CSV table of C-alpha atoms in Angstrom, one decimal:
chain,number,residue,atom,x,y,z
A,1277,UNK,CA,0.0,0.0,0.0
A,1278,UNK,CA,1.5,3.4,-1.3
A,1279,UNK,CA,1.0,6.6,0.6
A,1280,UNK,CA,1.8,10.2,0.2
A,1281,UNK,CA,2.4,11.9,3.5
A,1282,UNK,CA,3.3,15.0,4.1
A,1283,UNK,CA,4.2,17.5,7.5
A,1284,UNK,CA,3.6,20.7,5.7
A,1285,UNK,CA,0.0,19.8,6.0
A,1286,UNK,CA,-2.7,21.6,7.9
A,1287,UNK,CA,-4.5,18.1,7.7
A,1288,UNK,CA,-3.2,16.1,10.5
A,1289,UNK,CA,-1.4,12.4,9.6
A,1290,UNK,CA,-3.7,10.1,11.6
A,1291,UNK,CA,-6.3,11.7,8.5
A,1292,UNK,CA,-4.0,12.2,6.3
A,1293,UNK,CA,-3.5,8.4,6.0
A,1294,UNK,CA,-7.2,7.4,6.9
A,1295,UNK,CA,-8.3,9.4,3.9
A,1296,UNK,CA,-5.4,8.4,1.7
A,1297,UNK,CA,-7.0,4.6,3.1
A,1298,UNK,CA,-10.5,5.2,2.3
A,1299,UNK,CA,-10.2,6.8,-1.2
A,1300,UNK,CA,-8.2,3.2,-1.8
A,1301,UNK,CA,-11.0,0.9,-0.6
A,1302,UNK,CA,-13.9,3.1,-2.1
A,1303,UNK,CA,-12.0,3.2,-5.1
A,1304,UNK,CA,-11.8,-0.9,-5.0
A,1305,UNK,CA,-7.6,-0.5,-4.8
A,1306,UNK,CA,-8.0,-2.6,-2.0
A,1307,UNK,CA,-11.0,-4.9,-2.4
A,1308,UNK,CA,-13.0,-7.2,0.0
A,1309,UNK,CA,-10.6,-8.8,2.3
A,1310,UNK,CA,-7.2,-7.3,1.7
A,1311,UNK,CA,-4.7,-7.3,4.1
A,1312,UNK,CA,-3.6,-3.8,5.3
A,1313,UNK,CA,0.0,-3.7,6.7
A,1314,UNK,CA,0.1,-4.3,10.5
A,1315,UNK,CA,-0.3,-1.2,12.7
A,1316,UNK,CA,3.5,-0.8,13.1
A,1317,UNK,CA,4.9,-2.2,9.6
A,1318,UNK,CA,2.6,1.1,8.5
A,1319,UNK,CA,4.5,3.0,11.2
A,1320,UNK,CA,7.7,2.0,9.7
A,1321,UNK,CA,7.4,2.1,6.7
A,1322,UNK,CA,6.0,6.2,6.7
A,1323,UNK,CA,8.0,6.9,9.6
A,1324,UNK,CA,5.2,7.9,12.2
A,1325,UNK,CA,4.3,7.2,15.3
A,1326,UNK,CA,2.1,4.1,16.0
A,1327,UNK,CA,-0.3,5.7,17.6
A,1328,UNK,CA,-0.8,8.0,14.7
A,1329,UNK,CA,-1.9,4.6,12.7
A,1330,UNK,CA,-4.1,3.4,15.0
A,1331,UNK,CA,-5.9,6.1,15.3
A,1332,UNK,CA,-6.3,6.2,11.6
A,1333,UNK,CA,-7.4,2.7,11.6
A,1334,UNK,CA,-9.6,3.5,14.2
A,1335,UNK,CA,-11.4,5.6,12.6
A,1336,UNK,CA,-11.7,3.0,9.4
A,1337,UNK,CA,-13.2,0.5,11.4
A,1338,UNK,CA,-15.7,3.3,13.0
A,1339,UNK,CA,-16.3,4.4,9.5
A,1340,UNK,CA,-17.2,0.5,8.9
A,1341,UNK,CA,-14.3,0.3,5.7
A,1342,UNK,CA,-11.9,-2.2,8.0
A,1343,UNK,CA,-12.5,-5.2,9.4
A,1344,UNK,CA,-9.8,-6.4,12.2
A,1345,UNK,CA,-9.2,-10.4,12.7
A,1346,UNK,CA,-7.9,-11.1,16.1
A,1347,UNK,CA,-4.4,-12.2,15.6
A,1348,UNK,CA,-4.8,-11.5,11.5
A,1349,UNK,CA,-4.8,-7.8,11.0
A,1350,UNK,CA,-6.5,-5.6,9.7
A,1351,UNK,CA,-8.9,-6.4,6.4
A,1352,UNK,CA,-10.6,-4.0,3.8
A,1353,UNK,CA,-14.4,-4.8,4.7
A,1354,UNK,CA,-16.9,-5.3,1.9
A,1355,UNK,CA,-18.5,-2.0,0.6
A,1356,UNK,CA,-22.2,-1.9,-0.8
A,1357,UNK,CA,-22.5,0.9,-3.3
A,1358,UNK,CA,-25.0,2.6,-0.3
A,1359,UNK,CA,-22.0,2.8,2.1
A,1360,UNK,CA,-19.6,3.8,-0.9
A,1361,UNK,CA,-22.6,6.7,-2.0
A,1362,UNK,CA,-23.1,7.5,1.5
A,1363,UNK,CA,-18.9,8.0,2.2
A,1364,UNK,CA,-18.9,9.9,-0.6
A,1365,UNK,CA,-21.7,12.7,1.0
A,1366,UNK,CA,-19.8,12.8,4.1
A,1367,UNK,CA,-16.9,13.5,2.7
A,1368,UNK,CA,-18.3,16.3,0.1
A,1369,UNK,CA,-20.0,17.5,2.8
A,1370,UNK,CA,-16.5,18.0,4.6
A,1371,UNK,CA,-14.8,19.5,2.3
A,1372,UNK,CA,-17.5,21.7,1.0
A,1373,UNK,CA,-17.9,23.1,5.0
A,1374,UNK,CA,-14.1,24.3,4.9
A,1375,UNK,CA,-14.5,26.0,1.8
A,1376,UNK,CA,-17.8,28.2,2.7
A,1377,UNK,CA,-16.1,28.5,6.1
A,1378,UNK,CA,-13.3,30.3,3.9
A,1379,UNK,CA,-15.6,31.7,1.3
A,1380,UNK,CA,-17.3,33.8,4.3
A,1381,UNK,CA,-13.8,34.8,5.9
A,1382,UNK,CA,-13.1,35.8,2.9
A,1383,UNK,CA,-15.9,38.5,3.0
A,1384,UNK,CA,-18.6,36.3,0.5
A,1385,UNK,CA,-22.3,36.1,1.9
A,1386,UNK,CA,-24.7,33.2,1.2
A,1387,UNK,CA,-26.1,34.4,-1.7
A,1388,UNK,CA,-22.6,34.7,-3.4
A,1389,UNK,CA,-21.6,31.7,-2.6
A,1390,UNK,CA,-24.7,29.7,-4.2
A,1391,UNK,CA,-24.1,31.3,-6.9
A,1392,UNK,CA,-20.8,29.9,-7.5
A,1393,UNK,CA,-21.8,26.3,-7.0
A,1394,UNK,CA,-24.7,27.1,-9.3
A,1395,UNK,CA,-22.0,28.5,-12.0
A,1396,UNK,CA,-19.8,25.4,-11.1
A,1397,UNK,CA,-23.4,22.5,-11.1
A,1398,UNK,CA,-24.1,24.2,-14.7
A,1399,UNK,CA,-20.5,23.8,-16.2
A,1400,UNK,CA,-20.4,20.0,-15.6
């Protein structure tokens, strides 16, 4: 499994590698019962802490996308296009929170803002 960390993030590692994780098994890259590197091969092999794994995995298993086997590992669980559909929400609806919550700082109202996703809705 290929990551692409980086410290000159504002996103912290624990999410950076969760998301970087998530996109991979929603994206079938790892499919239905893949093995994920152990908790601290993954630690080794970015050079973080393993606590900043776990928590990562953590929140994969929360999210329902791993599966962990006593004494196995950690597996990529099996995704119904609901769970993929509904991952994919959660996370728009993420990302589109941080940029309104920039949009206003930057001195945009409501109004303006709609208008741009309108603009950007009619362009695809």
């Amino acid at each position: 499994m290929i990551l692409h960390l980086t410290d000159f993030s504002s996103e912290p590692l624990h999410e950076q590698i969760s998301r970087q994780v998530r996109a991979q098994i929603l994206a079938g890259q790892l499919a239905d019962g893949d093995a994920l590197p152990s908790i601290r091969a993954l630690a080794r092999q970015e050079k973080v802490s393993v606590i900043t794994v776990q928590r990562a995995y953590d929140d994969l298993l929360r999210e329902g996308l791993l599966v962990s086997r006593r004494g196995k590992g950690f597996f990529a669980a099996p995704i119904s296009q609901d769970q993929k559909r509904n991952t994919a929400l959660e996370r728009l609806l993420e990302r589109l929170r941080t940029v309104v919550d920039e949009a206003r700082a930057e001195g945009l109202d409501n109004a303006q803002i709609r208008r741009v996703v309108d603009q950007i809705m009619e362009e695809k």
